[in-house]
Amino acid sequence: MTTSDDEAAQWWATSITRIAPGEIDHRGVPVEELIGRTGFVEMIWFMVVGGTPTPSQTRLLEAALVAATDHGPQAPSIAIARMTVTCGVGLNGAVASGVNALGDVHGGAGEQCVVMLDDAIARVADGESWDDAAVAIVDEHRRRSAYVPGFGHRFHPRDPRRDPLLGLVSEAVASGDVPGRHLEAALAFERALDRPGRRPVPMNIDGATAVIYGELGLPAPLARGLFLLSRSVGILAHAWEERQSGVRNKGPLPRTVLPAYRPGPEAG
Amino acid sequence: MTTSDDEAAQWWATSITRIAPGEIDHRGVPVEELIGRTGFVEMIWFMVVGGTPTPSQTRLLEAALVAATDHGPQAPSIAIARMTVTCGVGLNGAVASGVNALGDVHGGAGEQCVVMLDDAIARVADGESWDDAAVAIVDEHRRRSAYVPGFGHRFHPRDPRRDPLLGLVSEAVASGDVPGRHLEAALAFERALDRPGRRPVPMNIDGATAVIYGELGLPAPLARGLFLLSRSVGILAHAWEERQSGVRNKGPLPRTVLPAYRPGPEAG
Amino acid sequence: MTTSDDEAAQWWATSITRIAPGEIDHRGVPVEELIGRTGFVEMIWFMVVGGTPTPSQTRLLEAALVAATDHGPQAPSIAIARMTVTCGVGLNGAVASGVNALGDVHGGAGEQCVVMLDDAIARVADGESWDDAAVAIVDEHRRRSAYVPGFGHRFHPRDPRRDPLLGLVSEAVASGDVPGRHLEAALAFERALDRPGRRPVPMNIDGATAVIYGELGLPAPLARGLFLLSRSVGILAHAWEERQSGVRNKGPLPRTVLPAYRPGPEAG
Amino acid sequence: MTTSDDEAAQWWATSITRIAPGEIDHRGVPVEELIGRTGFVEMIWFMVVGGTPTPSQTRLLEAALVAATDHGPQAPSIAIARMTVTCGVGLNGAVASGVNALGDVHGGAGEQCVVMLDDAIARVADGESWDDAAVAIVDEHRRRSAYVPGFGHRFHPRDPRRDPLLGLVSEAVASGDVPGRHLEAALAFERALDRPGRRPVPMNIDGATAVIYGELGLPAPLARGLFLLSRSVGILAHAWEERQSGVRNKGPLPRTVLPAYRPGPEAG
């Protein structure tokens, strides 16, 4: 290999996978030692994060992945995948467009919530109380936006995924498997958001999984990254269901209803 | 609810997920009964296919998902995700464009191979021998294309993922957990492709996972669908690694090498 | 530059654009000679097809591009772009997912129609009459599918874009600017589809633009390619309008209507 | 139509397009009055912005669209489209993934530059001099990032698209067709960036087109939006060129060069 081949090879250097004829290693482990021995959830951790999770870590990650697969066709990502698959593209195209919609607003709350939890933990490490830290951070968020990421749900007064997820985290804290500080932070935010005379604002799926990702020590952007893998399951399930329906060019409304026309300032 | 609301509701009807305030059911099961009790691989089956897999089915699906996560940055899907994430979009955008590339040529061989295996099984059910069926089908493919989907690899003389995957299928056949006909069909194709004086053309990852998907009784398009979930793991891992590098606007070649200009018929 | 640099450079060789420090040439022409002198429609032709179109060719291509920009939010591509932009991604992500949906069923009819017109022209060159060729091809299509690409519209009894587009083609034929055979072929298809006692099936936008692309001598896949550029205008317009609305996570139905749940075979 | 139909219809209300059987209006104008009479660049303005541009505005927008179509395969968007089209997806999928990469870093500089120019204009309106405003804004940018959006180019000491674009703006200012303040602001930024002993940092394509979009009175996000339409031309041209090559599964490097493996902290 010449110097300049080497430069091209280095341009694409990676720690994740090495191939040679007849050989594939992932992070230094031959793939044939992984197949049949490593679970898919451990494999996700191994590939994305690196290293091998403990059984307790695997159990928490697995619960987070199971919990967030779907919320039905009102979610833009799901409707988009269902519509796309009726337009004559493969399942890959439909899943791609569904995943593409998981942006800052639709898929980003978990990532933003981990940042917020990390912030509270840092303040507490500096001597603040959990409740003071939570109130201060909520106030900052409220100044910029009506939303506190990870808390409250437009549709569910109490998100049914909150309790089982937090239950698993509590067990892992009790057995000393995870530190428990992201859980404490999140509960402090719930208290800070619970104001007399107002509807309570409990953790939603993004908040509860942010607690898990935080307890697992993962960087905030992976809260979105791992959510993508979870929601891809629901996106695929819906794309496949829709494809079997045989509908062509599915629009958002039944064919008997036309979008309204609202004359704009430019119309004559 | 009025008749026409109902029409709109029916337009988006689904068997996958039902929501009501405080409630989320997937295929009739409340999500809180799934979290912490159902493994992610079973959840994938439950959501995408419906029903609950046996432990042996889960084990095979898990192996297929673990085996196909990545083949490094020479794969277009991986390079695309790494390049996209350097352009100022979220991980969702990078994963989406990676998955989008898993089309008929890059991600479709498994699906095509299941069709081919099903075809052989149907011929054998009609009285042909495995070898006659395999030779006939290979001949038909060869007339249309240089490729027989699921067999042979440009880079690996023998794909290292073949043996451990087929080993797991053989065990499941031996214990009566799966019928074994897709395995028999695939081995017949290997014999049909092994011609004196030529390099052998053993099953590749697409062929070995097609055997699994076939033994699991899944329709051919889900061979691609489930591969999307597996490869998304590698795509995410690479996008995340690249994002941590801090490179901006990563092109395909190091910055010292410019694409060649090849004057076309239109040039002056 | 060494030999192997050269290999990497050749791997990405192109006839479209050459860059050097301070220089950008497109198909051999410095970009500064194009800016302010070449119209955007001519530039599209120059970049995508190569060569310079005649004024009459430019006029026809321009009409095709103007005609197909939008059909409103019932089109999946438009609804998808509007939903995506409310999820916290840039206009690039919204336009991408809209364009991604322009697959074989939603954006491919023009391409398929050019193939069909070319087929009729080839049969006529072999001695068949226009009407016999059209009837034979329609029969073949009808055996495989309920759709004849480019003809009929679910919504419009007569597509209002047909007449002005064909009028422009007729003028160009009359002045000798284009051969007129794709127009003749398409009119023969309309006659073949006009059966007593049935609703007529006139050309739709895909058929009328296929006539133009065919008369311009373009290969069939560019009928879809150029349509992408046209529809991108409508996709962008809708994504921008929706973004200004401030809606977050727009689903397909108003929030008061939930998708129906239809218990599947798997439900308990 | 009932009230709830109306609710669904209103959910998708738009000022852009109205359809009825046999009728399509764009912003109140029947499509048949646009075909053959309106140029494609005017149509882009009409659809995306609303209203009809003056000939001078059309000329500037046309120049911006012509100038930015392509910078060759080192641009991630172009390489991505070329790689995608070799994976067995339609041109729509290839163009989609190319456009998807035009994020904040790859396609967003024009948008950010318009914001910066608007900021300078506001300061001058408040009594600052052009040069003071430019120096102050550059200092702020430099504190956050090494990049000042719209100025300087990694590859071109002087971007060859700058002079012809600014020349057209100057002409339009001289003839009173546009106000000229965005041009003045941009020239002040060039002076602020020109420091003794350092390489000058002239406007690049994003800066020069930002001047145009600013002079046309367009909101900053449309600098990216309209750039998407321009670059889609190059993306389509490259995808089509690559598709004609017949390469399958094109990776970023020639097949003789493998990406380097760089053992990570996790490797054994």
PDB file of C-alpha atoms in Angstrom, chain A residues 7-8 11-17 19-24 26 31-32 34-36 38-41 43-44 47-48 59 62-63 65-67 69-73 79 82-83 90-93 95-96 99-103 111 155-161 164-165 168 219 221-222 224-226 228-230 232-234 236-238 240-241 243 247 250-256, chain B residues 7-8 11-17 19-24 26 31-32 34-36 38-41 43-44 47-48 59 62-63 65-67 69-73 79 82-83 90-93 95-96 99-103 111 155-161 164-165 168 219 221-222 224-226 228-230 232-234 236-238 240-241 243 247 250-256:
ATOM      1  CA  GLU A   7      -4.222   8.487   3.436  1.00  0.00           C
ATOM      2  CA  ALA A   8      -7.473   7.393   1.829  1.00  0.00           C
ATOM      3  CA  TRP A  11      -9.820   9.107   5.961  1.00  0.00           C
ATOM      4  CA  TRP A  12     -12.316   6.308   6.618  1.00  0.00           C
ATOM      5  CA  ALA A  13     -10.624   4.855   9.703  1.00  0.00           C
ATOM      6  CA  THR A  14     -12.961   3.355  12.289  1.00  0.00           C
ATOM      7  CA  SER A  15     -12.787   1.506  15.601  1.00  0.00           C
ATOM      8  CA  ILE A  16     -16.030  -0.311  14.924  1.00  0.00           C
ATOM      9  CA  THR A  17     -15.376  -2.859  12.217  1.00  0.00           C
ATOM     10  CA  ILE A  19     -12.730  -6.591   7.467  1.00  0.00           C
ATOM     11  CA  ALA A  20     -10.250  -8.854   5.680  1.00  0.00           C
ATOM     12  CA  PRO A  21     -11.052 -11.657   3.245  1.00  0.00           C
ATOM     13  CA  GLY A  22     -12.991 -14.212   5.295  1.00  0.00           C
ATOM     14  CA  GLU A  23     -12.829 -12.050   8.432  1.00  0.00           C
ATOM     15  CA  ILE A  24     -15.136  -9.512  10.088  1.00  0.00           C
ATOM     16  CA  HIS A  26     -16.480  -5.756  15.496  1.00  0.00           C
ATOM     17  CA  VAL A  31     -18.292 -11.768  14.339  1.00  0.00           C
ATOM     18  CA  GLU A  32     -18.562 -15.541  14.604  1.00  0.00           C
ATOM     19  CA  LEU A  34     -20.820 -12.819  18.660  1.00  0.00           C
ATOM     20  CA  ILE A  35     -23.454 -14.697  16.644  1.00  0.00           C
ATOM     21  CA  GLY A  36     -25.499 -16.994  18.875  1.00  0.00           C
ATOM     22  CA  THR A  38     -24.460 -12.136  22.299  1.00  0.00           C
ATOM     23  CA  GLY A  39     -27.990 -10.845  22.681  1.00  0.00           C
ATOM     24  CA  PHE A  40     -29.234  -8.149  20.307  1.00  0.00           C
ATOM     25  CA  VAL A  41     -29.501  -5.560  23.080  1.00  0.00           C
ATOM     26  CA  MET A  43     -24.889  -6.024  20.600  1.00  0.00           C
ATOM     27  CA  ILE A  44     -26.525  -2.609  20.280  1.00  0.00           C
ATOM     28  CA  MET A  47     -21.575  -1.487  18.627  1.00  0.00           C
ATOM     29  CA  VAL A  48     -22.881   1.960  19.495  1.00  0.00           C
ATOM     30  CA  ARG A  59     -32.178  -5.060  31.341  1.00  0.00           C
ATOM     31  CA  GLU A  62     -33.968  -3.442  26.866  1.00  0.00           C
ATOM     32  CA  ALA A  63     -36.894  -1.931  28.767  1.00  0.00           C
ATOM     33  CA  LEU A  65     -36.128  -0.027  23.737  1.00  0.00           C
ATOM     34  CA  VAL A  66     -39.317  -2.044  24.295  1.00  0.00           C
ATOM     35  CA  ALA A  67     -41.227   0.899  25.762  1.00  0.00           C
ATOM     36  CA  THR A  69     -41.523   1.435  19.754  1.00  0.00           C
ATOM     37  CA  ASP A  70     -44.817   3.062  18.834  1.00  0.00           C
ATOM     38  CA  HIS A  71     -47.570   5.502  19.644  1.00  0.00           C
ATOM     39  CA  GLY A  72     -49.790   4.860  16.640  1.00  0.00           C
ATOM     40  CA  PRO A  73     -50.445   6.671  13.334  1.00  0.00           C
ATOM     41  CA  ALA A  79     -48.043   8.322   9.292  1.00  0.00           C
ATOM     42  CA  ARG A  82     -47.333   4.436   6.031  1.00  0.00           C
ATOM     43  CA  MET A  83     -47.886   7.044   3.328  1.00  0.00           C
ATOM     44  CA  GLY A  90     -39.214  -0.283  -0.748  1.00  0.00           C
ATOM     45  CA  LEU A  91     -39.575  -0.726   3.003  1.00  0.00           C
ATOM     46  CA  ASN A  92     -36.145   0.913   3.280  1.00  0.00           C
ATOM     47  CA  GLY A  93     -37.485   4.170   1.831  1.00  0.00           C
ATOM     48  CA  VAL A  95     -38.510   3.459   7.236  1.00  0.00           C
ATOM     49  CA  ALA A  96     -35.988   6.118   6.201  1.00  0.00           C
ATOM     50  CA  VAL A  99     -36.865   7.996  10.970  1.00  0.00           C
ATOM     51  CA  ASN A 100     -35.986  11.272   9.257  1.00  0.00           C
ATOM     52  CA  ALA A 101     -38.925  12.922  11.055  1.00  0.00           C
ATOM     53  CA  LEU A 102     -37.534  12.111  14.507  1.00  0.00           C
ATOM     54  CA  GLY A 103     -36.017  15.592  14.768  1.00  0.00           C
ATOM     55  CA  GLU A 111     -31.774  14.066  24.456  1.00  0.00           C
ATOM     56  CA  PHE A 155     -52.633  13.245  25.248  1.00  0.00           C
ATOM     57  CA  HIS A 156     -51.923  11.214  28.393  1.00  0.00           C
ATOM     58  CA  PRO A 157     -52.616  12.804  31.813  1.00  0.00           C
ATOM     59  CA  ARG A 158     -50.152  10.170  33.045  1.00  0.00           C
ATOM     60  CA  ASP A 159     -48.018   8.316  30.498  1.00  0.00           C
ATOM     61  CA  PRO A 160     -48.560   4.573  31.137  1.00  0.00           C
ATOM     62  CA  ARG A 161     -44.917   3.877  30.342  1.00  0.00           C
ATOM     63  CA  PRO A 164     -42.948   0.448  34.828  1.00  0.00           C
ATOM     64  CA  LEU A 165     -39.777   2.151  33.556  1.00  0.00           C
ATOM     65  CA  LEU A 168     -37.121  -0.940  36.940  1.00  0.00           C
ATOM     66  CA  PRO A 219     -24.013  10.856  26.407  1.00  0.00           C
ATOM     67  CA  PRO A 221     -27.212  12.513  21.894  1.00  0.00           C
ATOM     68  CA  LEU A 222     -27.481   8.741  22.285  1.00  0.00           C
ATOM     69  CA  ARG A 224     -32.050  10.198  20.566  1.00  0.00           C
ATOM     70  CA  GLY A 225     -29.822   7.679  18.808  1.00  0.00           C
ATOM     71  CA  LEU A 226     -31.149   4.699  20.760  1.00  0.00           C
ATOM     72  CA  LEU A 228     -34.285   5.805  16.745  1.00  0.00           C
ATOM     73  CA  LEU A 229     -33.648   2.056  17.016  1.00  0.00           C
ATOM     74  CA  SER A 230     -36.711   1.579  19.195  1.00  0.00           C
ATOM     75  CA  SER A 232     -37.805   2.002  13.910  1.00  0.00           C
ATOM     76  CA  VAL A 233     -39.583  -1.138  15.086  1.00  0.00           C
ATOM     77  CA  GLY A 234     -42.951   0.615  15.146  1.00  0.00           C
ATOM     78  CA  LEU A 236     -41.409  -0.905  10.194  1.00  0.00           C
ATOM     79  CA  ALA A 237     -44.482  -2.595  11.690  1.00  0.00           C
ATOM     80  CA  HIS A 238     -46.763   0.150  10.368  1.00  0.00           C
ATOM     81  CA  TRP A 240     -45.531  -3.409   6.588  1.00  0.00           C
ATOM     82  CA  GLU A 241     -49.172  -3.326   7.725  1.00  0.00           C
ATOM     83  CA  ARG A 243     -48.149  -2.241   2.415  1.00  0.00           C
ATOM     84  CA  VAL A 247     -53.672   1.239  -0.903  1.00  0.00           C
ATOM     85  CA  LYS A 250     -52.343   7.223   0.532  1.00  0.00           C
ATOM     86  CA  GLY A 251     -53.033  10.844   1.436  1.00  0.00           C
ATOM     87  CA  PRO A 252     -53.590  12.125   4.961  1.00  0.00           C
ATOM     88  CA  LEU A 253     -57.383  12.306   4.656  1.00  0.00           C
ATOM     89  CA  PRO A 254     -59.955   9.906   3.207  1.00  0.00           C
ATOM     90  CA  ARG A 255     -60.599  10.653  -0.440  1.00  0.00           C
ATOM     91  CA  THR A 256     -63.988  12.176   0.282  1.00  0.00           C
TER      92      THR A 256
ATOM     93  CA  GLU B   7     -64.396   7.761   8.163  1.00  0.00           C
ATOM     94  CA  ALA B   8     -61.214   9.679   8.953  1.00  0.00           C
ATOM     95  CA  TRP B  11     -58.671   5.742   7.041  1.00  0.00           C
ATOM     96  CA  TRP B  12     -55.889   5.373   9.611  1.00  0.00           C
ATOM     97  CA  ALA B  13     -57.146   2.172  11.247  1.00  0.00           C
ATOM     98  CA  THR B  14     -54.470  -0.169  12.538  1.00  0.00           C
ATOM     99  CA  SER B  15     -54.172  -3.447  14.423  1.00  0.00           C
ATOM    100  CA  ILE B  16     -50.846  -2.471  15.934  1.00  0.00           C
ATOM    101  CA  THR B  17     -51.516   0.207  18.506  1.00  0.00           C
ATOM    102  CA  ILE B  19     -54.253   4.744  22.446  1.00  0.00           C
ATOM    103  CA  ALA B  20     -56.657   6.334  24.903  1.00  0.00           C
ATOM    104  CA  PRO B  21     -55.842   8.876  27.611  1.00  0.00           C
ATOM    105  CA  GLY B  22     -53.500   7.030  29.974  1.00  0.00           C
ATOM    106  CA  GLU B  23     -53.571   3.851  27.875  1.00  0.00           C
ATOM    107  CA  ILE B  24     -51.362   2.397  25.148  1.00  0.00           C
ATOM    108  CA  HIS B  26     -49.877  -2.910  21.312  1.00  0.00           C
ATOM    109  CA  VAL B  31     -47.633  -1.536  27.129  1.00  0.00           C
ATOM    110  CA  GLU B  32     -47.010  -1.721  30.875  1.00  0.00           C
ATOM    111  CA  LEU B  34     -44.639  -5.589  27.981  1.00  0.00           C
ATOM    112  CA  ILE B  35     -42.042  -3.306  29.601  1.00  0.00           C
ATOM    113  CA  GLY B  36     -39.608  -5.319  31.705  1.00  0.00           C
ATOM    114  CA  THR B  38     -40.766  -8.908  26.992  1.00  0.00           C
ATOM    115  CA  GLY B  39     -37.333  -8.982  25.375  1.00  0.00           C
ATOM    116  CA  PHE B  40     -36.579  -6.531  22.561  1.00  0.00           C
ATOM    117  CA  VAL B  41     -36.281  -9.308  19.976  1.00  0.00           C
ATOM    118  CA  MET B  43     -41.043  -7.234  20.839  1.00  0.00           C
ATOM    119  CA  ILE B  44     -39.755  -6.836  17.287  1.00  0.00           C
ATOM    120  CA  MET B  47     -44.916  -5.638  16.625  1.00  0.00           C
ATOM    121  CA  VAL B  48     -43.850  -6.436  13.065  1.00  0.00           C
ATOM    122  CA  ARG B  59     -32.933 -17.304  19.285  1.00  0.00           C
ATOM    123  CA  GLU B  62     -31.714 -12.720  17.482  1.00  0.00           C
ATOM    124  CA  ALA B  63     -28.768 -14.361  15.724  1.00  0.00           C
ATOM    125  CA  LEU B  65     -30.158  -9.466  13.860  1.00  0.00           C
ATOM    126  CA  VAL B  66     -26.755  -9.693  15.594  1.00  0.00           C
ATOM    127  CA  ALA B  67     -24.987 -11.017  12.500  1.00  0.00           C
ATOM    128  CA  THR B  69     -25.294  -5.021  11.914  1.00  0.00           C
ATOM    129  CA  ASP B  70     -22.243  -3.831   9.993  1.00  0.00           C
ATOM    130  CA  HIS B  71     -19.667  -4.417   7.302  1.00  0.00           C
ATOM    131  CA  GLY B  72     -17.666  -1.232   7.705  1.00  0.00           C
ATOM    132  CA  PRO B  73     -17.500   2.098   5.843  1.00  0.00           C
ATOM    133  CA  ALA B  79     -20.405   5.881   4.396  1.00  0.00           C
ATOM    134  CA  ARG B  82     -21.048   9.133   8.310  1.00  0.00           C
ATOM    135  CA  MET B  83     -20.971  11.831   5.634  1.00  0.00           C
ATOM    136  CA  GLY B  90     -29.268  15.219  13.696  1.00  0.00           C
ATOM    137  CA  LEU B  91     -28.549  11.527  14.133  1.00  0.00           C
ATOM    138  CA  ASN B  92     -32.082  10.927  12.825  1.00  0.00           C
ATOM    139  CA  GLY B  93     -31.159  12.431   9.448  1.00  0.00           C
ATOM    140  CA  VAL B  95     -29.595   7.152  10.094  1.00  0.00           C
ATOM    141  CA  ALA B  96     -32.433   7.919   7.666  1.00  0.00           C
ATOM    142  CA  VAL B  99     -31.301   3.216   5.745  1.00  0.00           C
ATOM    143  CA  ASN B 100     -32.620   4.794   2.541  1.00  0.00           C
ATOM    144  CA  ALA B 101     -29.683   3.246   0.653  1.00  0.00           C
ATOM    145  CA  LEU B 102     -30.689  -0.307   1.607  1.00  0.00           C
ATOM    146  CA  GLY B 103     -32.479  -0.752  -1.722  1.00  0.00           C
ATOM    147  CA  GLU B 111     -35.679 -10.751   0.226  1.00  0.00           C
ATOM    148  CA  PHE B 155     -14.828  -9.656  -0.851  1.00  0.00           C
ATOM    149  CA  HIS B 156     -15.064 -12.820   1.263  1.00  0.00           C
ATOM    150  CA  PRO B 157     -14.225 -16.178  -0.367  1.00  0.00           C
ATOM    151  CA  ARG B 158     -16.323 -17.588   2.495  1.00  0.00           C
ATOM    152  CA  ASP B 159     -18.499 -15.232   4.508  1.00  0.00           C
ATOM    153  CA  PRO B 160     -17.575 -15.749   8.196  1.00  0.00           C
ATOM    154  CA  ARG B 161     -21.192 -15.283   9.209  1.00  0.00           C
ATOM    155  CA  PRO B 164     -22.430 -19.879  12.829  1.00  0.00           C
ATOM    156  CA  LEU B 165     -25.838 -18.922  11.410  1.00  0.00           C
ATOM    157  CA  LEU B 168     -27.887 -22.473  14.750  1.00  0.00           C
ATOM    158  CA  PRO B 219     -42.908 -13.336   4.141  1.00  0.00           C
ATOM    159  CA  PRO B 221     -40.291  -8.585   2.179  1.00  0.00           C
ATOM    160  CA  LEU B 222     -39.658  -8.892   5.915  1.00  0.00           C
ATOM    161  CA  ARG B 224     -35.418  -6.788   4.043  1.00  0.00           C
ATOM    162  CA  GLY B 225     -37.546  -5.220   6.740  1.00  0.00           C
ATOM    163  CA  LEU B 226     -35.798  -6.996   9.603  1.00  0.00           C
ATOM    164  CA  LEU B 228     -33.146  -2.728   8.190  1.00  0.00           C
ATOM    165  CA  LEU B 229     -33.415  -2.999  11.985  1.00  0.00           C
ATOM    166  CA  SER B 230     -30.133  -4.890  12.205  1.00  0.00           C
ATOM    167  CA  SER B 232     -29.565   0.468  11.641  1.00  0.00           C
ATOM    168  CA  VAL B 233     -27.408  -0.497  14.619  1.00  0.00           C
ATOM    169  CA  GLY B 234     -24.220  -0.283  12.573  1.00  0.00           C
ATOM    170  CA  LEU B 236     -26.057   4.531  14.189  1.00  0.00           C
ATOM    171  CA  ALA B 237     -22.729   3.342  15.613  1.00  0.00           C
ATOM    172  CA  HIS B 238     -20.826   4.817  12.666  1.00  0.00           C
ATOM    173  CA  TRP B 240     -22.071   8.526  16.291  1.00  0.00           C
ATOM    174  CA  GLU B 241     -18.367   7.716  15.893  1.00  0.00           C
ATOM    175  CA  ARG B 243     -19.960  12.900  14.862  1.00  0.00           C
ATOM    176  CA  VAL B 247     -15.098  16.654  10.870  1.00  0.00           C
ATOM    177  CA  LYS B 250     -16.825  15.012   5.027  1.00  0.00           C
ATOM    178  CA  GLY B 251     -16.379  14.123   1.362  1.00  0.00           C
ATOM    179  CA  PRO B 252     -15.620  10.643   0.063  1.00  0.00           C
ATOM    180  CA  LEU B 253     -11.898  11.289  -0.465  1.00  0.00           C
ATOM    181  CA  PRO B 254      -9.262  12.992   1.678  1.00  0.00           C
ATOM    182  CA  ARG B 255      -9.016  16.686   0.856  1.00  0.00           C
ATOM    183  CA  THR B 256      -5.715  16.231  -0.982  1.00  0.00           C
TER     184      THR B 256
END
